[in-house]
Short mmCIF file of C-alpha atoms and ligand atoms in Angstrom, two decimals:
data_model
loop_
_atom_site.label_atom_id
_atom_site.label_comp_id
_atom_site.label_asym_id
_atom_site.label_seq_id
_atom_site.Cartn_x
_atom_site.Cartn_y
_atom_site.Cartn_z
CA MET A 1 46.15 55.67 134.81
CA THR A 2 48.12 58.93 134.64
CA CYS A 3 47.86 60.94 131.42
CA ARG A 4 50.19 63.71 130.24
CA ILE A 5 47.93 66.58 129.38
CA ALA A 6 48.38 70.07 127.89
CA VAL A 7 45.60 72.66 128.24
CA PHE A 8 45.71 75.57 125.78
CA GLY A 9 44.22 78.75 127.20
CA THR A 10 44.33 79.30 130.95
CA GLY A 11 41.33 81.59 131.40
CA TYR A 12 38.18 80.80 133.39
CA LEU A 13 37.75 77.48 131.59
CA GLY A 14 41.35 76.46 130.92
CA ALA A 15 42.92 77.28 134.30
CA THR A 16 40.12 75.42 136.04
CA HIS A 17 40.40 72.45 133.69
CA ALA A 18 44.19 72.28 134.03
CA ALA A 19 44.10 72.41 137.83
CA CYS A 20 41.26 69.90 138.06
CA MET A 21 42.92 67.43 135.66
CA ALA A 22 45.99 67.57 137.95
CA GLU A 23 43.66 67.06 140.92
CA LEU A 24 42.54 63.83 139.24
CA GLY A 25 46.19 62.72 139.33
CA HIS A 26 47.27 63.57 135.78
CA GLU A 27 50.44 65.45 134.84
CA VAL A 28 49.34 68.75 133.36
CA LEU A 29 50.91 71.66 131.50
CA GLY A 30 48.84 74.83 131.10
CA VAL A 31 49.71 76.89 127.99
CA ASP A 32 48.83 80.52 127.38
CA VAL A 33 50.04 83.50 125.38
CA ASP A 34 49.49 85.89 128.31
CA ALA A 35 52.76 86.07 130.26
CA GLY A 36 51.16 87.94 133.17
CA LYS A 37 48.52 85.26 133.63
CA LEU A 38 51.13 82.49 133.47
CA ALA A 39 53.31 84.20 136.09
CA LYS A 40 50.37 84.43 138.48
CA LEU A 41 49.33 80.83 137.95
CA GLU A 42 52.92 79.62 138.42
CA SER A 43 53.07 81.39 141.76
CA GLY A 44 49.81 79.81 142.91
CA GLU A 45 47.59 82.84 142.28
CA VAL A 46 44.37 82.40 140.30
CA PRO A 47 44.11 85.44 137.98
CA PHE A 48 40.33 85.65 138.51
CA TYR A 49 37.88 84.96 141.33
CA GLU A 50 36.68 81.38 141.49
CA PRO A 51 35.81 79.86 144.88
CA GLY A 52 37.96 76.84 145.77
CA LEU A 53 40.27 77.05 142.74
CA THR A 54 43.27 78.55 144.56
CA GLU A 55 43.44 75.53 146.87
CA VAL A 56 43.36 73.08 143.95
CA LEU A 57 45.99 75.11 142.09
CA GLU A 58 48.35 75.36 145.07
CA ARG A 59 47.98 71.70 146.00
CA ASN A 60 48.84 70.49 142.52
CA LEU A 61 51.69 72.95 141.90
CA GLU A 62 53.22 71.74 145.13
CA ALA A 63 52.75 68.09 144.17
CA GLY A 64 54.60 68.82 140.90
CA ARG A 65 51.68 67.61 138.79
CA LEU A 66 50.87 71.05 137.38
CA ARG A 67 53.10 73.48 135.46
CA PHE A 68 52.58 76.40 133.11
CA THR A 69 54.36 77.56 129.96
CA SER A 70 54.04 79.77 126.90
CA SER A 71 55.89 77.23 124.78
CA TYR A 72 53.93 75.11 122.32
CA ALA A 73 57.10 73.11 121.67
CA ASP A 74 57.28 72.15 125.35
CA ALA A 75 53.60 71.21 125.30
CA ALA A 76 53.91 69.05 122.17
CA GLU A 77 56.99 67.35 123.58
CA PHE A 78 55.44 66.73 127.01
CA ALA A 79 51.82 65.74 126.34
CA ASP A 80 49.93 63.38 124.10
CA VAL A 81 46.52 64.62 125.23
CA HIS A 82 45.72 68.23 124.36
CA PHE A 83 42.71 70.29 125.44
CA ILE A 84 41.71 73.50 123.65
CA GLY A 85 40.24 76.05 126.09
CA VAL A 86 40.93 79.38 124.37
CA GLY A 87 38.27 82.06 123.92
CA THR A 88 35.68 82.24 121.12
CA PRO A 89 34.39 85.81 121.55
CA GLN A 90 31.83 87.56 119.39
CA LYS A 91 33.34 89.13 116.27
CA LYS A 92 33.34 92.91 116.37
CA GLY A 93 30.26 94.25 114.60
CA GLU A 94 28.93 90.78 113.77
CA PHE A 95 26.99 88.05 115.54
CA ALA A 96 29.38 85.26 114.50
CA ALA A 97 32.05 83.78 116.78
CA ASP A 98 35.67 84.79 116.29
CA LEU A 99 37.53 81.53 115.78
CA THR A 100 40.98 83.11 115.43
CA TYR A 101 42.18 81.72 118.75
CA VAL A 102 41.07 78.11 118.27
CA ASP A 103 42.46 78.16 114.73
CA SER A 104 45.73 79.50 116.06
CA VAL A 105 46.06 76.67 118.58
CA ILE A 106 45.74 74.08 115.80
CA ASP A 107 48.07 75.99 113.48
CA GLN A 108 50.77 76.22 116.14
CA LEU A 109 50.32 72.84 117.77
CA ALA A 110 49.66 70.43 114.90
CA PRO A 111 52.98 70.96 113.04
CA LEU A 112 54.76 69.92 116.26
CA LEU A 113 52.89 66.63 116.65
CA THR A 114 55.33 63.94 115.52
CA GLU A 115 53.80 61.20 117.68
CA PRO A 116 50.20 59.94 118.03
CA ALA A 117 48.10 62.42 119.98
CA VAL A 118 44.50 63.25 120.81
CA ILE A 119 43.20 66.83 120.79
CA PHE A 120 39.98 67.53 122.71
CA GLY A 121 38.21 70.80 121.96
CA LYS A 122 36.44 72.33 124.97
CA SER A 123 35.82 75.89 123.75
CA THR A 124 32.28 76.67 122.64
CA VAL A 125 32.30 76.69 118.82
CA PRO A 126 29.79 76.90 115.96
CA VAL A 127 28.67 73.53 114.63
CA GLY A 128 31.03 72.36 111.89
CA THR A 129 34.18 73.82 113.47
CA ALA A 130 35.44 70.54 114.92
CA GLU A 131 35.29 68.72 111.60
CA ARG A 132 37.26 71.52 109.94
CA LEU A 133 39.86 71.63 112.72
CA ARG A 134 40.19 67.84 112.67
CA ALA A 135 41.05 67.82 108.97
CA ARG A 136 43.47 70.74 109.41
CA ALA A 137 45.25 69.15 112.38
CA ARG A 138 45.78 65.90 110.46
CA GLN A 139 46.98 67.77 107.41
CA LEU A 140 49.52 69.87 109.37
CA ALA A 141 50.78 67.20 111.78
CA PRO A 142 53.84 65.10 110.85
CA ALA A 143 52.01 62.25 112.65
CA GLY A 144 49.13 62.72 110.16
CA ASP A 145 46.16 60.46 110.80
CA ASP A 146 47.64 59.36 114.11
CA VAL A 147 46.40 62.70 115.40
CA ASP A 148 42.80 62.50 116.49
CA LEU A 149 40.52 65.44 117.29
CA ALA A 150 37.29 65.12 119.26
CA TRP A 151 34.93 67.67 120.83
CA ASN A 152 34.29 67.63 124.55
CA PRO A 153 32.15 70.72 125.32
CA GLU A 154 32.41 72.34 128.72
CA PHE A 155 29.37 73.08 130.87
CA LEU A 156 31.01 74.55 133.99
CA ARG A 157 29.39 77.50 135.72
CA GLU A 158 31.60 80.29 137.01
CA GLY A 159 31.27 80.28 140.80
CA TYR A 160 30.98 76.46 140.80
CA ALA A 161 33.74 75.74 138.30
CA VAL A 162 35.76 73.30 140.40
CA ARG A 163 32.75 71.25 141.43
CA ASP A 164 31.35 71.27 137.90
CA THR A 165 34.67 70.12 136.44
CA LEU A 166 35.25 67.34 138.96
CA HIS A 167 31.59 66.29 139.24
CA PRO A 168 29.86 67.33 136.01
CA ASP A 169 26.22 66.48 135.20
CA ARG A 170 27.43 64.69 132.09
CA VAL A 171 30.47 64.25 129.86
CA VAL A 172 29.75 64.71 126.17
CA LEU A 173 32.23 63.59 123.54
CA GLY A 174 31.87 64.12 119.80
CA VAL A 175 34.01 61.92 117.55
CA ASP A 176 34.30 61.25 113.86
CA ARG A 177 31.89 58.32 113.53
CA ALA A 178 33.35 57.21 110.19
CA LEU A 179 36.93 57.03 111.45
CA PRO A 180 36.75 56.41 115.19
CA GLY A 181 40.26 56.82 116.51
CA ARG A 182 41.52 56.62 120.08
CA ALA A 183 39.54 59.58 121.41
CA VAL A 184 36.89 57.59 123.29
CA GLU A 185 39.45 55.31 124.89
CA VAL A 186 41.67 58.27 125.90
CA ALA A 187 38.69 60.23 127.27
CA ARG A 188 37.81 57.20 129.39
CA GLU A 189 41.34 57.27 130.83
CA VAL A 190 41.34 61.03 131.45
CA TYR A 191 37.91 60.98 133.09
CA SER A 192 38.09 57.51 134.65
CA GLN A 193 37.37 58.81 138.18
CA LEU A 194 34.35 60.74 136.94
CA LEU A 195 33.03 57.79 135.01
CA ASP A 196 33.47 55.59 138.09
CA GLU A 197 30.94 57.93 139.75
CA GLU A 198 28.55 56.87 136.99
CA ILE A 199 28.36 60.33 135.50
CA PRO A 200 26.57 59.92 132.14
CA PHE A 201 29.12 59.65 129.30
CA ILE A 202 27.50 60.50 125.98
CA VAL A 203 29.51 59.64 122.89
CA THR A 204 28.17 61.10 119.69
CA ASP A 205 29.29 62.68 116.43
CA LEU A 206 31.21 65.96 116.25
CA ALA A 207 28.26 68.10 115.12
CA THR A 208 25.93 66.85 117.85
CA ALA A 209 28.54 67.45 120.55
CA GLU A 210 29.02 71.04 119.38
CA LEU A 211 25.27 71.57 119.25
CA VAL A 212 24.68 70.12 122.73
CA LYS A 213 26.60 73.07 124.16
CA THR A 214 25.07 75.82 122.04
CA SER A 215 21.55 74.49 122.40
CA ALA A 216 21.93 74.15 126.18
CA ASN A 217 22.94 77.82 126.35
CA ALA A 218 20.11 78.81 124.01
CA PHE A 219 17.64 77.00 126.27
CA LEU A 220 18.93 78.65 129.44
CA ALA A 221 18.88 82.11 127.81
CA THR A 222 15.33 81.45 126.62
CA LYS A 223 14.21 80.42 130.09
CA ILE A 224 15.58 83.64 131.60
CA SER A 225 14.06 85.78 128.86
CA PHE A 226 10.75 83.95 129.21
CA ILE A 227 10.41 84.99 132.85
CA ASN A 228 11.62 88.48 132.01
CA ALA A 229 8.93 88.73 129.33
CA MET A 230 6.42 87.67 132.00
CA ALA A 231 7.92 90.43 134.18
CA GLU A 232 7.04 92.98 131.49
CA VAL A 233 3.44 91.74 131.44
CA CYS A 234 3.35 91.74 135.25
CA GLU A 235 4.51 95.34 135.30
CA ALA A 236 1.79 96.28 132.84
CA SER A 237 -0.94 94.41 134.66
CA GLY A 238 -0.08 94.89 138.31
CA ALA A 239 0.92 91.26 138.90
CA ASP A 240 3.98 89.97 140.76
CA VAL A 241 6.50 87.98 138.72
CA THR A 242 8.24 86.46 141.75
CA VAL A 243 5.03 84.81 142.96
CA LEU A 244 4.25 83.80 139.40
CA ALA A 245 7.70 82.15 139.04
CA ASP A 246 7.26 80.27 142.33
CA ALA A 247 3.82 79.08 141.28
CA ILE A 248 4.70 77.90 137.78
CA GLY A 249 8.04 76.55 139.04
CA HIS A 250 6.23 73.97 141.19
CA ASP A 251 5.31 72.23 137.96
CA ALA A 252 8.18 69.76 137.55
CA ARG A 253 7.96 70.13 133.77
CA ILE A 254 8.80 73.82 134.16
CA GLY A 255 11.04 73.87 137.25
CA ARG A 256 11.90 76.91 139.37
CA ARG A 257 15.60 77.23 138.49
CA PHE A 258 16.63 79.94 136.02
CA LEU A 259 13.23 81.59 136.48
CA ASN A 260 14.42 84.64 138.40
CA ALA A 261 13.21 87.81 136.77
CA GLY A 262 15.66 90.69 136.89
CA ILE A 263 18.04 92.65 134.71
CA GLY A 264 18.80 89.56 132.68
CA PHE A 265 21.75 87.48 131.60
CA GLY A 266 25.24 88.59 130.60
CA GLY A 267 28.76 87.31 130.94
CA GLY A 268 31.27 85.81 128.55
CA CYS A 269 29.00 82.99 127.36
CA LEU A 270 25.21 83.27 126.96
CA PRO A 271 24.97 86.55 124.97
CA LYS A 272 27.73 85.76 122.50
CA ASP A 273 26.77 82.09 122.26
CA ILE A 274 23.15 82.71 121.26
CA ARG A 275 24.30 85.28 118.69
CA ALA A 276 26.93 82.93 117.25
CA PHE A 277 24.26 80.21 117.14
CA MET A 278 21.93 82.46 115.10
CA ALA A 279 24.77 83.40 112.76
CA ARG A 280 25.72 79.77 112.19
CA ALA A 281 22.12 78.69 111.63
CA GLY A 282 21.93 81.42 108.97
CA GLU A 283 25.02 80.07 107.22
CA LEU A 284 23.45 76.61 107.27
CA GLY A 285 20.19 77.90 105.78
CA ALA A 286 18.33 77.15 109.02
CA ASP A 287 18.01 80.75 110.22
CA GLN A 288 14.23 80.52 110.67
CA ALA A 289 14.72 77.88 113.33
CA LEU A 290 16.48 80.38 115.57
CA THR A 291 14.78 83.70 114.86
CA PHE A 292 13.20 83.37 118.31
CA LEU A 293 16.66 83.85 119.82
CA ARG A 294 16.71 87.38 118.46
CA GLU A 295 13.62 88.03 120.59
CA VAL A 296 15.30 86.32 123.55
CA ASP A 297 18.23 88.72 123.10
CA ASN A 298 15.90 91.73 122.72
CA ILE A 299 13.88 90.91 125.85
CA ASN A 300 17.15 90.54 127.74
CA MET A 301 18.53 93.90 126.60
CA ARG A 302 15.20 95.65 127.29
CA ARG A 303 15.49 94.73 130.98
CA ARG A 304 18.65 96.82 131.25
CA SER A 305 16.83 99.84 129.77
CA ARG A 306 13.89 99.21 132.08
CA MET A 307 16.20 99.31 135.09
CA VAL A 308 17.55 102.68 133.94
CA GLU A 309 13.95 103.97 133.56
CA LEU A 310 13.12 102.82 137.08
CA ALA A 311 16.19 104.60 138.42
CA ARG A 312 15.15 107.78 136.60
CA ASP A 313 11.63 107.57 138.05
CA ALA A 314 13.04 106.92 141.50
CA ALA A 315 15.25 110.00 141.16
CA GLY A 316 12.16 112.13 140.52
CA GLY A 317 12.09 112.07 136.71
CA SER A 318 15.68 113.05 135.94
CA LEU A 319 19.00 111.49 136.75
CA LEU A 320 20.84 114.76 136.28
CA GLY A 321 22.78 115.45 139.46
CA ALA A 322 21.34 112.42 141.27
CA ARG A 323 23.62 110.31 143.43
CA VAL A 324 23.17 106.66 142.54
CA SER A 325 24.82 103.71 144.27
CA VAL A 326 25.21 100.49 142.33
CA LEU A 327 25.76 97.35 144.38
CA GLY A 328 27.16 94.64 142.14
CA ALA A 329 29.22 94.81 138.97
CA ALA A 330 29.95 91.16 138.11
CA PHE A 331 27.51 89.54 135.69
CA LYS A 332 26.55 87.13 138.46
CA PRO A 333 27.49 86.48 142.10
CA ASP A 334 30.57 84.44 143.06
CA SER A 335 32.43 85.63 139.98
CA ASP A 336 34.57 88.64 139.08
CA ASP A 337 33.62 88.34 135.41
CA VAL A 338 32.30 91.64 134.03
CA ARG A 339 32.14 90.66 130.36
CA ASP A 340 28.82 92.01 129.06
CA SER A 341 27.68 92.51 132.64
CA PRO A 342 24.11 93.89 132.90
CA ALA A 343 25.06 95.59 136.19
CA LEU A 344 27.93 97.60 134.77
CA ASN A 345 25.99 98.30 131.62
CA VAL A 346 23.14 99.81 133.67
CA ALA A 347 25.62 101.77 135.80
CA GLY A 348 27.19 103.20 132.64
CA GLN A 349 23.82 104.19 131.13
CA ILE A 350 22.75 105.92 134.36
CA GLN A 351 25.99 107.86 134.43
CA LEU A 352 25.45 108.91 130.80
CA GLN A 353 22.16 110.48 131.90
CA GLY A 354 23.98 112.77 134.30
CA ALA A 355 23.99 110.91 137.61
CA ALA A 356 27.03 110.50 139.85
CA VAL A 357 27.33 106.71 140.03
CA THR A 358 29.35 104.87 142.66
CA VAL A 359 29.84 101.13 142.25
CA TYR A 360 30.83 98.46 144.74
CA ASP A 361 31.31 94.75 144.09
CA PRO A 362 32.90 92.24 146.48
CA GLN A 363 35.23 90.82 143.79
CA ALA A 364 34.89 92.55 140.45
CA MET A 365 36.40 95.97 141.25
CA ASP A 366 39.61 95.65 139.24
CA ASN A 367 37.90 94.25 136.17
CA SER A 368 35.18 96.92 136.40
CA ARG A 369 37.70 99.76 136.66
CA ARG A 370 39.45 98.48 133.55
CA LEU A 371 36.19 98.30 131.56
CA PHE A 372 34.44 101.43 132.90
CA PRO A 373 37.20 103.69 134.25
CA THR A 374 34.94 106.75 134.48
CA LEU A 375 32.55 105.34 137.10
CA ASN A 376 33.30 106.01 140.77
CA TYR A 377 34.29 102.99 142.83
CA ALA A 378 33.95 102.45 146.56
CA THR A 379 35.61 99.88 148.78
CA SER A 380 32.50 98.84 150.72
CA THR A 381 28.72 98.88 150.54
CA LEU A 382 28.45 101.63 153.14
CA GLU A 383 31.01 103.80 151.36
CA ALA A 384 29.22 103.28 148.03
CA CYS A 385 25.86 104.22 149.53
CA ALA A 386 26.99 107.26 151.55
CA GLY A 387 24.77 110.19 150.56
CA ALA A 388 22.92 108.21 147.87
CA ASP A 389 19.52 109.25 146.56
CA VAL A 390 18.86 105.81 145.08
CA VAL A 391 20.49 102.41 145.77
CA LEU A 392 20.44 99.77 143.02
CA VAL A 393 21.16 96.10 143.77
CA LEU A 394 22.26 94.66 140.44
CA THR A 395 24.19 91.47 141.28
CA GLU A 396 22.74 89.12 143.89
CA TRP A 397 25.85 88.56 146.04
CA LYS A 398 25.02 87.01 149.41
CA GLU A 399 26.50 90.12 151.05
CA PHE A 400 23.82 92.25 149.36
CA ARG A 401 20.95 89.80 149.87
CA GLU A 402 21.70 89.92 153.59
CA LEU A 403 22.17 93.70 153.86
CA ASN A 404 20.72 95.29 156.95
CA PRO A 405 18.35 98.02 155.70
CA ASP A 406 18.39 99.77 159.09
CA VAL A 407 22.15 100.21 158.97
CA LEU A 408 22.16 101.23 155.31
CA GLY A 409 19.36 103.70 156.05
CA THR A 410 21.70 105.70 158.29
CA VAL A 411 24.16 106.58 155.48
CA VAL A 412 21.93 107.31 152.48
CA ARG A 413 20.22 110.59 151.59
CA GLY A 414 17.07 108.92 150.26
CA LYS A 415 15.81 105.52 151.37
CA VAL A 416 15.00 104.24 147.89
CA VAL A 417 16.13 100.80 146.81
CA LEU A 418 15.71 99.23 143.36
CA ASP A 419 16.12 95.47 143.38
CA GLY A 420 17.42 94.49 139.95
CA ARG A 421 17.56 90.83 140.91
CA ASN A 422 14.47 90.45 143.10
CA CYS A 423 16.82 89.16 145.76
CA LEU A 424 15.93 91.34 148.76
CA ASP A 425 13.38 90.64 151.47
CA VAL A 426 10.71 93.19 150.50
CA ASP A 427 8.96 93.22 153.89
CA ARG A 428 12.18 93.78 155.77
CA TRP A 429 13.15 96.77 153.62
CA ARG A 430 9.68 98.29 153.72
CA THR A 431 9.47 97.85 157.49
CA ALA A 432 12.80 99.70 157.75
CA GLY A 433 11.17 102.61 155.95
CA TRP A 434 12.59 102.11 152.47
CA GLN A 435 10.78 102.63 149.20
CA TYR A 436 11.30 99.29 147.49
CA ARG A 437 10.88 98.57 143.80
CA GLY A 438 11.61 95.24 142.10
CA LEU A 439 11.50 94.35 138.42
CA GLY A 440 8.26 92.69 137.34
CA ARG A 441 6.37 93.84 140.40
CA ALA A 442 3.81 96.60 140.17
CA ALA A 443 4.79 99.94 141.67
CA SER A 444 1.62 100.07 143.77
CA GLU A 445 2.41 96.68 145.31
CA ALA A 446 6.03 97.34 146.03
CA VAL A 447 6.57 101.01 146.77
CA VAL A 448 5.88 102.46 150.15
CA GLY A 449 5.51 106.18 149.77
N1 LIG B 501 33.87 80.91 131.33
C1 LIG B 501 32.97 79.93 131.38
O1 LIG B 501 32.20 79.79 132.36
C2 LIG B 501 32.84 78.94 130.24
C3 LIG B 501 32.01 77.81 130.41
C4 LIG B 501 31.88 76.92 129.35
C5 LIG B 501 32.52 77.17 128.15
N2 LIG B 501 33.29 78.29 128.00
C6 LIG B 501 33.96 78.50 126.72
O2 LIG B 501 35.35 78.29 126.93
C7 LIG B 501 36.13 79.13 126.07
C8 LIG B 501 37.08 79.95 126.93
O3 LIG B 501 36.32 80.81 127.76
P1 LIG B 501 36.98 81.56 129.01
O4 LIG B 501 35.85 82.19 129.73
O5 LIG B 501 37.90 80.65 129.73
O6 LIG B 501 37.84 82.68 128.24
P2 LIG B 501 39.06 83.54 128.78
O7 LIG B 501 39.11 84.76 127.94
O8 LIG B 501 38.97 83.67 130.28
O9 LIG B 501 40.35 82.64 128.50
C9 LIG B 501 40.89 82.43 127.23
C10 LIG B 501 42.42 82.29 127.38
O10 LIG B 501 42.98 81.85 126.15
C11 LIG B 501 44.25 82.48 126.02
N3 LIG B 501 44.70 82.38 124.61
C12 LIG B 501 44.29 83.12 123.54
N4 LIG B 501 44.93 82.70 122.43
C13 LIG B 501 45.73 81.67 122.80
C14 LIG B 501 46.61 80.81 122.10
N5 LIG B 501 46.79 80.91 120.78
N6 LIG B 501 47.27 79.86 122.81
C15 LIG B 501 47.10 79.72 124.14
N7 LIG B 501 46.27 80.51 124.85
C16 LIG B 501 45.60 81.48 124.20
C17 LIG B 501 43.99 83.88 126.52
O11 LIG B 501 45.21 84.57 126.84
C18 LIG B 501 43.12 83.59 127.74
O12 LIG B 501 43.89 83.42 128.90
C19 LIG B 501 35.09 79.94 125.29
O13 LIG B 501 34.82 79.29 124.07
C20 LIG B 501 33.88 79.91 126.18
O14 LIG B 501 32.69 80.13 125.46
C21 LIG B 501 33.48 79.16 129.04
#
């Protein structure tokens, strides 16, 4: 059955969700306050890098199933299913999430709802938000209690967003257990093709649904910081964290995924989500339960400093006047997202210590320039590395993992490579005459003098 859907917020989450809902055959209107973003989307251009999304966008624009607007009135008139996908960034100077944008969607949309409608929240929010928004929507809407609000957290990964939206691991839906409205039935219609694939559909209360998302992110952040803590101990003891990760990862209870030691996590989700989770637990009087996340955050940030130290050592004890090439700026490969990117953060710190830093990333150049306009930017790996004393690989793009060290060796001034993601083939680089240093691997093991 075809649903008429509006998606509020057309960023990484919302644009993907809107295009993918149209791909499922629904009629979809994407709503945003950013006119530039809307113009791009309307012309078939995805305003960010996400593999496969352009094709889905173009196909559905052409089929007439997907449109974009800045008008809430048009959205309220057109759709009876509304998804909230606006941002929930960290508040400036605080750990808590800034809920201004989700609040604003409800405050603008609800007064326009004169007919029965269901609102699904997808943004990542602190537990308790959905209940508050549900009451507010019903209070503001002329349709009153015929407006239902449920929470349907999003688990997509940038770089795999289309696949994750069309074939998710699970669909989670939080509803008001005391007053179950139409949300479950409508979600079944919206996601009928997914549910036909027997993707687990977990219906629960609003608080649990919100917590599923934040606790999943807390777990993933903890797993990364765990292996990075092991990396610190490996560095101190002369052990090799990559072998350690392989060995413990064979235990199915542990698993190898998300156990790559390196410069740690970043992006628009994990850092702000674990902080917002700590802040919310504090408000609920459960702060002790999450104090470990502060350590998870600390371990993560220490890795960035450690990378800067390694670069300083590699430059002979001072970065002043050194030429440093940074390969990678996005917070992870297959994305152009530089929000809280460890790579750019390290590049910035190295520059502050007096080095001339040149950055290259296959997709994140424009976003990086906007965030760090004072760094130098190159248009290719070879250009970035020309004359370099030290090369840092800070985002594990395939293009960097497969670099030919012999070729790169012909353009640099010093054959020194620091592998911030433990993604290079150590033997290959050493055989090509490079000094190699990875995080969590003892200097004596990894450096060829
Ligand atoms: N990016 C991801 O991989 C991902 C994955 C899962 C969950 N999330 C969550 O999804 C939410 C959105 O994240 P994102 O990465 O897409 O953010 P984003 O910054 O890319 O997009 C947010 C969009 O909302 C728009 N917006 C702001 N106020 C608006 C309003 N009042 N009405 C309509 N549009 C408005 C902005 O212009 C922007 O285009 C966050 O809560 C995030 O934590 C993101």
